[in-house]
């Protein structure tokens, strides 16, 4: 079961091909131009950064970010 969960976690990373780099004392996974407009995850290891990235990918967008979107 753990192998299946880990494979699923890595699928999003492999599909989107975000950047993985060190940012001071942590690893960062970033999809997008920068931290302000992209989606990022940080962790003490690359794997933990990927897990944080996947969690951020599924997070709801804050209302403040939606303020420029068209309203129905």
Coordinates of C-alpha atoms in Angstrom, one line a residue, residues 19-30 34-36 40-46 49:
X19 CA 11.4 22.8 -10.6
X20 CA 13.1 21.2 -7.6
X21 CA 15.8 23.3 -5.9
X22 CA 17.3 24.2 -2.6
X23 CA 16.1 27.4 -1.0
X24 CA 18.4 28.1 2.0
X25 CA 17.9 25.2 4.4
X26 CA 14.9 23.5 2.6
X27 CA 14.0 22.0 -0.7
X28 CA 11.4 23.7 -2.8
X29 CA 9.2 22.4 -5.6
X30 CA 7.8 25.2 -7.7
X34 CA 7.7 32.5 -8.9
X35 CA 6.4 31.9 -5.4
X36 CA 3.8 34.7 -5.7
X40 CA 5.1 25.6 -4.2
X41 CA 5.9 23.1 -1.5
X42 CA 8.8 23.1 0.9
X43 CA 10.4 20.3 2.9
X44 CA 13.5 19.2 4.6
X45 CA 14.0 16.6 1.9
X46 CA 13.0 16.5 -1.8
X49 CA 8.8 19.1 -0.6

